């Protein structure tokens, strides 16, 4: 018994550590709305459940496995909600609350009336089976969309959720078919065994989600390092690196490459007349039009001040000129919203098609 208690407390210790990890991640800029608060609550709840489970022999009689399973269900519910928030799927709070209220009412009714031991256990099993399926339904579509560590973490999260589903199905079949006289189920594992496995399963879910959250944080930081904060296009350094790589690919694939150099006309006058905040608004407005104008394979960057660039792989000069004409017309037709009057502005665009073997520096100088 002592060994099993130690195992349960180890799971609880891991749960507590994961709560700390989630709390630290949650305080990181950009991660406040990623559902990590719910995972903190879930990890703390599973820690509390493991302590209750390990101390069963020392607690009052009214603190039974029903209370442990009740806390475990609340922990998994919180984690399901946090996962939905992380992937931008809002809602589902009412269904989770109703589910936990139903489980609570069932446990209270059993403790009050002293019904058959299988009755509350079956309700807990079905509730956690529903939650595990919900988690799997949220995570499974994300696996192909992720890359690298993110895909591995999402896959791990999905597989653990699938294992929880399989355990729930086994338990449900066990409890419902054994009374029918199936001899091969006669040696049923004790309920405590499944509760311990469930605790380790939930803690494993927390570890996988922590990896997923860390990958999301890393990608956010990489994006902040590569993109200009004001205009949300590539900053000068990453733009230049991408241009050099595009030049190498153009040589390998024997394809044309066209670049455009864009300058906002009379931008200093806009700053002097309307103020620097209005100038920033114009830059944001133009970058929005720029992002709408470039194609999926193109990329744009801010080279400094009011200067921007577009790299168009696989594009000849005539095609690039057509794109630039459309962008210039769009800018003239779409003034920047401002108070009291919108700010009209224009752009000047210079273009060059890359010559075979030409480097990024020479190309931009032309």
JSON list of C-alpha atoms in Angstrom, two decimals, residues 159-321:
[
{"chain": "A", "resi": 159, "resn": "UNK", "atom": "CA", "xyz": [-2.38, 10.04, -28.21]},
{"chain": "A", "resi": 160, "resn": "UNK", "atom": "CA", "xyz": [-2.69, 10.47, -24.44]},
{"chain": "A", "resi": 161, "resn": "UNK", "atom": "CA", "xyz": [-6.29, 11.65, -24.87]},
{"chain": "A", "resi": 162, "resn": "UNK", "atom": "CA", "xyz": [-6.88, 8.57, -27.05]},
{"chain": "A", "resi": 163, "resn": "UNK", "atom": "CA", "xyz": [-5.42, 6.35, -24.31]},
{"chain": "A", "resi": 164, "resn": "UNK", "atom": "CA", "xyz": [-7.79, 7.96, -21.80]},
{"chain": "A", "resi": 165, "resn": "UNK", "atom": "CA", "xyz": [-10.67, 7.25, -24.19]},
{"chain": "A", "resi": 166, "resn": "UNK", "atom": "CA", "xyz": [-9.60, 3.61, -24.50]},
{"chain": "A", "resi": 167, "resn": "UNK", "atom": "CA", "xyz": [-9.37, 3.25, -20.72]},
{"chain": "A", "resi": 168, "resn": "UNK", "atom": "CA", "xyz": [-12.82, 4.79, -20.34]},
{"chain": "A", "resi": 169, "resn": "UNK", "atom": "CA", "xyz": [-14.33, 2.44, -22.91]},
{"chain": "A", "resi": 170, "resn": "UNK", "atom": "CA", "xyz": [-12.76, -0.55, -21.17]},
{"chain": "A", "resi": 171, "resn": "UNK", "atom": "CA", "xyz": [-14.11, 0.54, -17.79]},
{"chain": "A", "resi": 172, "resn": "UNK", "atom": "CA", "xyz": [-17.58, 1.20, -19.17]},
{"chain": "A", "resi": 173, "resn": "UNK", "atom": "CA", "xyz": [-17.73, -2.23, -20.82]},
{"chain": "A", "resi": 174, "resn": "UNK", "atom": "CA", "xyz": [-16.33, -3.79, -17.67]},
{"chain": "A", "resi": 175, "resn": "UNK", "atom": "CA", "xyz": [-18.97, -2.33, -15.38]},
{"chain": "A", "resi": 176, "resn": "UNK", "atom": "CA", "xyz": [-21.94, -2.84, -17.70]},
{"chain": "A", "resi": 177, "resn": "UNK", "atom": "CA", "xyz": [-21.20, -6.33, -19.04]},
{"chain": "A", "resi": 178, "resn": "UNK", "atom": "CA", "xyz": [-19.80, -8.08, -15.97]},
{"chain": "A", "resi": 179, "resn": "UNK", "atom": "CA", "xyz": [-23.25, -8.62, -14.39]},
{"chain": "A", "resi": 180, "resn": "UNK", "atom": "CA", "xyz": [-24.21, -10.49, -17.56]},
{"chain": "A", "resi": 181, "resn": "UNK", "atom": "CA", "xyz": [-21.79, -13.25, -16.55]},
{"chain": "A", "resi": 182, "resn": "UNK", "atom": "CA", "xyz": [-18.69, -12.69, -18.64]},
{"chain": "A", "resi": 183, "resn": "UNK", "atom": "CA", "xyz": [-16.12, -14.88, -16.94]},
{"chain": "A", "resi": 184, "resn": "UNK", "atom": "CA", "xyz": [-13.11, -13.20, -18.58]},
{"chain": "A", "resi": 185, "resn": "UNK", "atom": "CA", "xyz": [-13.96, -10.02, -16.71]},
{"chain": "A", "resi": 186, "resn": "UNK", "atom": "CA", "xyz": [-14.31, -11.74, -13.37]},
{"chain": "A", "resi": 187, "resn": "UNK", "atom": "CA", "xyz": [-10.91, -10.52, -12.15]},
{"chain": "A", "resi": 188, "resn": "UNK", "atom": "CA", "xyz": [-11.75, -6.86, -12.29]},
{"chain": "A", "resi": 189, "resn": "UNK", "atom": "CA", "xyz": [-8.95, -4.45, -11.26]},
{"chain": "A", "resi": 190, "resn": "UNK", "atom": "CA", "xyz": [-9.90, -2.38, -8.21]},
{"chain": "A", "resi": 191, "resn": "UNK", "atom": "CA", "xyz": [-11.40, 1.03, -8.83]},
{"chain": "A", "resi": 192, "resn": "UNK", "atom": "CA", "xyz": [-8.39, 2.66, -7.17]},
{"chain": "A", "resi": 193, "resn": "UNK", "atom": "CA", "xyz": [-6.15, 1.30, -9.94]},
{"chain": "A", "resi": 194, "resn": "UNK", "atom": "CA", "xyz": [-8.10, 3.13, -12.63]},
{"chain": "A", "resi": 195, "resn": "UNK", "atom": "CA", "xyz": [-8.19, 6.29, -10.54]},
{"chain": "A", "resi": 196, "resn": "UNK", "atom": "CA", "xyz": [-4.39, 6.21, -10.24]},
{"chain": "A", "resi": 197, "resn": "UNK", "atom": "CA", "xyz": [-4.03, 5.59, -13.99]},
{"chain": "A", "resi": 198, "resn": "UNK", "atom": "CA", "xyz": [-6.41, 8.43, -14.64]},
{"chain": "A", "resi": 199, "resn": "UNK", "atom": "CA", "xyz": [-4.31, 10.75, -12.47]},
{"chain": "A", "resi": 200, "resn": "UNK", "atom": "CA", "xyz": [-1.14, 9.86, -14.36]},
{"chain": "A", "resi": 201, "resn": "UNK", "atom": "CA", "xyz": [-3.02, 10.31, -17.64]},
{"chain": "A", "resi": 202, "resn": "UNK", "atom": "CA", "xyz": [-4.12, 13.83, -16.71]},
{"chain": "A", "resi": 203, "resn": "UNK", "atom": "CA", "xyz": [-0.61, 14.77, -15.57]},
{"chain": "A", "resi": 204, "resn": "UNK", "atom": "CA", "xyz": [0.75, 13.43, -18.88]},
{"chain": "A", "resi": 205, "resn": "UNK", "atom": "CA", "xyz": [-1.76, 15.62, -20.71]},
{"chain": "A", "resi": 206, "resn": "UNK", "atom": "CA", "xyz": [-0.40, 18.59, -18.76]},
{"chain": "A", "resi": 207, "resn": "UNK", "atom": "CA", "xyz": [3.19, 17.82, -19.80]},
{"chain": "A", "resi": 208, "resn": "UNK", "atom": "CA", "xyz": [2.20, 17.57, -23.48]},
{"chain": "A", "resi": 209, "resn": "UNK", "atom": "CA", "xyz": [0.23, 20.80, -23.30]},
{"chain": "A", "resi": 210, "resn": "UNK", "atom": "CA", "xyz": [3.19, 22.56, -21.67]},
{"chain": "A", "resi": 211, "resn": "UNK", "atom": "CA", "xyz": [5.32, 21.55, -24.67]},
{"chain": "A", "resi": 212, "resn": "UNK", "atom": "CA", "xyz": [2.61, 22.84, -26.98]},
{"chain": "A", "resi": 213, "resn": "UNK", "atom": "CA", "xyz": [2.40, 26.16, -25.11]},
{"chain": "A", "resi": 214, "resn": "UNK", "atom": "CA", "xyz": [6.19, 26.50, -25.14]},
{"chain": "A", "resi": 215, "resn": "UNK", "atom": "CA", "xyz": [6.22, 25.94, -28.91]},
{"chain": "A", "resi": 216, "resn": "UNK", "atom": "CA", "xyz": [3.55, 28.60, -29.31]},
{"chain": "A", "resi": 217, "resn": "UNK", "atom": "CA", "xyz": [5.58, 31.03, -27.20]},
{"chain": "A", "resi": 218, "resn": "UNK", "atom": "CA", "xyz": [8.73, 30.30, -29.21]},
{"chain": "A", "resi": 219, "resn": "UNK", "atom": "CA", "xyz": [6.91, 31.01, -32.47]},
{"chain": "A", "resi": 220, "resn": "UNK", "atom": "CA", "xyz": [5.53, 34.26, -31.07]},
{"chain": "A", "resi": 221, "resn": "UNK", "atom": "CA", "xyz": [9.02, 35.37, -30.06]},
{"chain": "A", "resi": 222, "resn": "UNK", "atom": "CA", "xyz": [10.43, 34.39, -33.44]},
{"chain": "A", "resi": 223, "resn": "UNK", "atom": "CA", "xyz": [7.72, 36.39, -35.15]},
{"chain": "A", "resi": 224, "resn": "UNK", "atom": "CA", "xyz": [8.37, 39.42, -32.96]},
{"chain": "A", "resi": 225, "resn": "UNK", "atom": "CA", "xyz": [12.07, 39.18, -33.80]},
{"chain": "A", "resi": 226, "resn": "UNK", "atom": "CA", "xyz": [11.40, 38.91, -37.56]},
{"chain": "A", "resi": 227, "resn": "UNK", "atom": "CA", "xyz": [8.52, 41.35, -38.03]},
{"chain": "A", "resi": 228, "resn": "UNK", "atom": "CA", "xyz": [8.33, 45.09, -37.59]},
{"chain": "A", "resi": 229, "resn": "UNK", "atom": "CA", "xyz": [6.10, 45.89, -34.61]},
{"chain": "A", "resi": 230, "resn": "UNK", "atom": "CA", "xyz": [4.42, 48.88, -36.22]},
{"chain": "A", "resi": 231, "resn": "UNK", "atom": "CA", "xyz": [3.71, 47.59, -39.73]},
{"chain": "A", "resi": 232, "resn": "UNK", "atom": "CA", "xyz": [3.67, 43.79, -39.17]},
{"chain": "A", "resi": 233, "resn": "UNK", "atom": "CA", "xyz": [5.81, 43.13, -42.25]},
{"chain": "A", "resi": 234, "resn": "UNK", "atom": "CA", "xyz": [9.36, 41.75, -42.20]},
{"chain": "A", "resi": 235, "resn": "UNK", "atom": "CA", "xyz": [11.93, 44.01, -40.59]},
{"chain": "A", "resi": 236, "resn": "UNK", "atom": "CA", "xyz": [15.07, 44.96, -42.51]},
{"chain": "A", "resi": 237, "resn": "UNK", "atom": "CA", "xyz": [17.37, 42.09, -41.39]},
{"chain": "A", "resi": 238, "resn": "UNK", "atom": "CA", "xyz": [14.94, 39.19, -41.97]},
{"chain": "A", "resi": 239, "resn": "UNK", "atom": "CA", "xyz": [13.80, 40.79, -45.24]},
{"chain": "A", "resi": 240, "resn": "UNK", "atom": "CA", "xyz": [17.39, 40.90, -46.50]},
{"chain": "A", "resi": 241, "resn": "UNK", "atom": "CA", "xyz": [17.97, 37.28, -45.48]},
{"chain": "A", "resi": 242, "resn": "UNK", "atom": "CA", "xyz": [14.79, 36.22, -47.27]},
{"chain": "A", "resi": 243, "resn": "UNK", "atom": "CA", "xyz": [15.85, 38.16, -50.39]},
{"chain": "A", "resi": 244, "resn": "UNK", "atom": "CA", "xyz": [19.26, 36.46, -50.43]},
{"chain": "A", "resi": 245, "resn": "UNK", "atom": "CA", "xyz": [17.60, 33.06, -50.12]},
{"chain": "A", "resi": 246, "resn": "UNK", "atom": "CA", "xyz": [15.17, 33.97, -52.91]},
{"chain": "A", "resi": 247, "resn": "UNK", "atom": "CA", "xyz": [18.13, 34.86, -55.16]},
{"chain": "A", "resi": 248, "resn": "UNK", "atom": "CA", "xyz": [19.71, 31.45, -54.51]},
{"chain": "A", "resi": 249, "resn": "UNK", "atom": "CA", "xyz": [16.43, 29.67, -55.26]},
{"chain": "A", "resi": 250, "resn": "UNK", "atom": "CA", "xyz": [16.02, 31.67, -58.47]},
{"chain": "A", "resi": 251, "resn": "UNK", "atom": "CA", "xyz": [19.43, 30.39, -59.64]},
{"chain": "A", "resi": 252, "resn": "UNK", "atom": "CA", "xyz": [18.65, 26.80, -58.67]},
{"chain": "A", "resi": 253, "resn": "UNK", "atom": "CA", "xyz": [15.21, 26.78, -60.28]},
{"chain": "A", "resi": 254, "resn": "UNK", "atom": "CA", "xyz": [16.13, 29.01, -63.25]},
{"chain": "A", "resi": 255, "resn": "UNK", "atom": "CA", "xyz": [13.15, 31.25, -62.53]},
{"chain": "A", "resi": 256, "resn": "UNK", "atom": "CA", "xyz": [12.77, 35.04, -62.74]},
{"chain": "A", "resi": 257, "resn": "UNK", "atom": "CA", "xyz": [12.77, 37.21, -59.63]},
{"chain": "A", "resi": 258, "resn": "UNK", "atom": "CA", "xyz": [11.48, 40.76, -59.43]},
{"chain": "A", "resi": 259, "resn": "UNK", "atom": "CA", "xyz": [11.80, 43.20, -56.54]},
{"chain": "A", "resi": 260, "resn": "UNK", "atom": "CA", "xyz": [9.98, 46.46, -55.90]},
{"chain": "A", "resi": 261, "resn": "UNK", "atom": "CA", "xyz": [11.27, 49.37, -53.83]},
{"chain": "A", "resi": 262, "resn": "UNK", "atom": "CA", "xyz": [8.47, 51.55, -52.40]},
{"chain": "A", "resi": 263, "resn": "UNK", "atom": "CA", "xyz": [8.73, 55.00, -50.87]},
{"chain": "A", "resi": 264, "resn": "UNK", "atom": "CA", "xyz": [5.84, 56.95, -49.33]},
{"chain": "A", "resi": 265, "resn": "UNK", "atom": "CA", "xyz": [5.78, 60.36, -50.99]},
{"chain": "A", "resi": 266, "resn": "UNK", "atom": "CA", "xyz": [6.26, 63.46, -48.81]},
{"chain": "A", "resi": 267, "resn": "UNK", "atom": "CA", "xyz": [6.10, 61.44, -45.60]},
{"chain": "A", "resi": 268, "resn": "UNK", "atom": "CA", "xyz": [8.09, 64.06, -43.68]},
{"chain": "A", "resi": 269, "resn": "UNK", "atom": "CA", "xyz": [5.45, 66.62, -44.59]},
{"chain": "A", "resi": 270, "resn": "UNK", "atom": "CA", "xyz": [2.75, 64.29, -43.24]},
{"chain": "A", "resi": 271, "resn": "UNK", "atom": "CA", "xyz": [4.64, 64.02, -39.95]},
{"chain": "A", "resi": 272, "resn": "UNK", "atom": "CA", "xyz": [5.13, 67.80, -39.76]},
{"chain": "A", "resi": 273, "resn": "UNK", "atom": "CA", "xyz": [1.52, 68.61, -40.63]},
{"chain": "A", "resi": 274, "resn": "UNK", "atom": "CA", "xyz": [-0.41, 65.92, -38.76]},
{"chain": "A", "resi": 275, "resn": "UNK", "atom": "CA", "xyz": [2.08, 64.75, -36.12]},
{"chain": "A", "resi": 276, "resn": "UNK", "atom": "CA", "xyz": [4.09, 61.58, -35.62]},
{"chain": "A", "resi": 277, "resn": "UNK", "atom": "CA", "xyz": [1.13, 59.56, -34.34]},
{"chain": "A", "resi": 278, "resn": "UNK", "atom": "CA", "xyz": [-0.70, 60.27, -37.57]},
{"chain": "A", "resi": 279, "resn": "UNK", "atom": "CA", "xyz": [2.47, 59.33, -39.45]},
{"chain": "A", "resi": 280, "resn": "UNK", "atom": "CA", "xyz": [2.49, 55.97, -37.66]},
{"chain": "A", "resi": 281, "resn": "UNK", "atom": "CA", "xyz": [-1.16, 55.50, -38.62]},
{"chain": "A", "resi": 282, "resn": "UNK", "atom": "CA", "xyz": [-0.28, 56.11, -42.27]},
{"chain": "A", "resi": 283, "resn": "UNK", "atom": "CA", "xyz": [2.52, 53.53, -42.09]},
{"chain": "A", "resi": 284, "resn": "UNK", "atom": "CA", "xyz": [0.16, 50.97, -40.53]},
{"chain": "A", "resi": 285, "resn": "UNK", "atom": "CA", "xyz": [-2.50, 51.79, -43.11]},
{"chain": "A", "resi": 286, "resn": "UNK", "atom": "CA", "xyz": [-0.09, 51.37, -46.02]},
{"chain": "A", "resi": 287, "resn": "UNK", "atom": "CA", "xyz": [1.33, 48.11, -44.67]},
{"chain": "A", "resi": 288, "resn": "UNK", "atom": "CA", "xyz": [-2.22, 46.76, -44.47]},
{"chain": "A", "resi": 289, "resn": "UNK", "atom": "CA", "xyz": [-2.79, 47.60, -48.14]},
{"chain": "A", "resi": 290, "resn": "UNK", "atom": "CA", "xyz": [0.62, 46.13, -48.96]},
{"chain": "A", "resi": 291, "resn": "UNK", "atom": "CA", "xyz": [-0.16, 42.82, -47.24]},
{"chain": "A", "resi": 292, "resn": "UNK", "atom": "CA", "xyz": [-3.45, 42.60, -49.14]},
{"chain": "A", "resi": 293, "resn": "UNK", "atom": "CA", "xyz": [-1.71, 43.24, -52.46]},
{"chain": "A", "resi": 294, "resn": "UNK", "atom": "CA", "xyz": [1.13, 40.71, -52.29]},
{"chain": "A", "resi": 295, "resn": "UNK", "atom": "CA", "xyz": [0.52, 37.13, -53.35]},
{"chain": "A", "resi": 296, "resn": "UNK", "atom": "CA", "xyz": [1.02, 34.02, -51.25]},
{"chain": "A", "resi": 297, "resn": "UNK", "atom": "CA", "xyz": [4.58, 33.42, -52.53]},
{"chain": "A", "resi": 298, "resn": "UNK", "atom": "CA", "xyz": [5.63, 37.07, -52.29]},
{"chain": "A", "resi": 299, "resn": "UNK", "atom": "CA", "xyz": [6.92, 38.73, -49.14]},
{"chain": "A", "resi": 300, "resn": "UNK", "atom": "CA", "xyz": [7.16, 42.35, -48.08]},
{"chain": "A", "resi": 301, "resn": "UNK", "atom": "CA", "xyz": [9.40, 44.15, -45.61]},
{"chain": "A", "resi": 302, "resn": "UNK", "atom": "CA", "xyz": [10.06, 47.54, -44.08]},
{"chain": "A", "resi": 303, "resn": "UNK", "atom": "CA", "xyz": [13.55, 48.69, -44.99]},
{"chain": "A", "resi": 304, "resn": "UNK", "atom": "CA", "xyz": [13.49, 51.73, -42.75]},
{"chain": "A", "resi": 305, "resn": "UNK", "atom": "CA", "xyz": [11.36, 54.80, -42.12]},
{"chain": "A", "resi": 306, "resn": "UNK", "atom": "CA", "xyz": [8.83, 55.07, -44.94]},
{"chain": "A", "resi": 307, "resn": "UNK", "atom": "CA", "xyz": [10.70, 52.68, -47.27]},
{"chain": "A", "resi": 308, "resn": "UNK", "atom": "CA", "xyz": [9.34, 49.23, -48.08]},
{"chain": "A", "resi": 309, "resn": "UNK", "atom": "CA", "xyz": [10.25, 46.39, -50.40]},
{"chain": "A", "resi": 310, "resn": "UNK", "atom": "CA", "xyz": [8.47, 43.51, -52.11]},
{"chain": "A", "resi": 311, "resn": "UNK", "atom": "CA", "xyz": [10.17, 40.34, -53.34]},
{"chain": "A", "resi": 312, "resn": "UNK", "atom": "CA", "xyz": [8.24, 38.46, -56.03]},
{"chain": "A", "resi": 313, "resn": "UNK", "atom": "CA", "xyz": [9.72, 35.01, -56.79]},
{"chain": "A", "resi": 314, "resn": "UNK", "atom": "CA", "xyz": [8.87, 33.47, -60.15]},
{"chain": "A", "resi": 315, "resn": "UNK", "atom": "CA", "xyz": [7.74, 36.86, -61.46]},
{"chain": "A", "resi": 316, "resn": "UNK", "atom": "CA", "xyz": [8.97, 38.68, -64.55]},
{"chain": "A", "resi": 317, "resn": "UNK", "atom": "CA", "xyz": [9.22, 42.47, -64.70]},
{"chain": "A", "resi": 318, "resn": "UNK", "atom": "CA", "xyz": [5.95, 42.94, -66.61]},
{"chain": "A", "resi": 319, "resn": "UNK", "atom": "CA", "xyz": [4.00, 40.88, -64.08]},
{"chain": "A", "resi": 320, "resn": "UNK", "atom": "CA", "xyz": [5.62, 42.74, -61.20]},
{"chain": "A", "resi": 321, "resn": "UNK", "atom": "CA", "xyz": [4.80, 46.08, -62.80]}
]
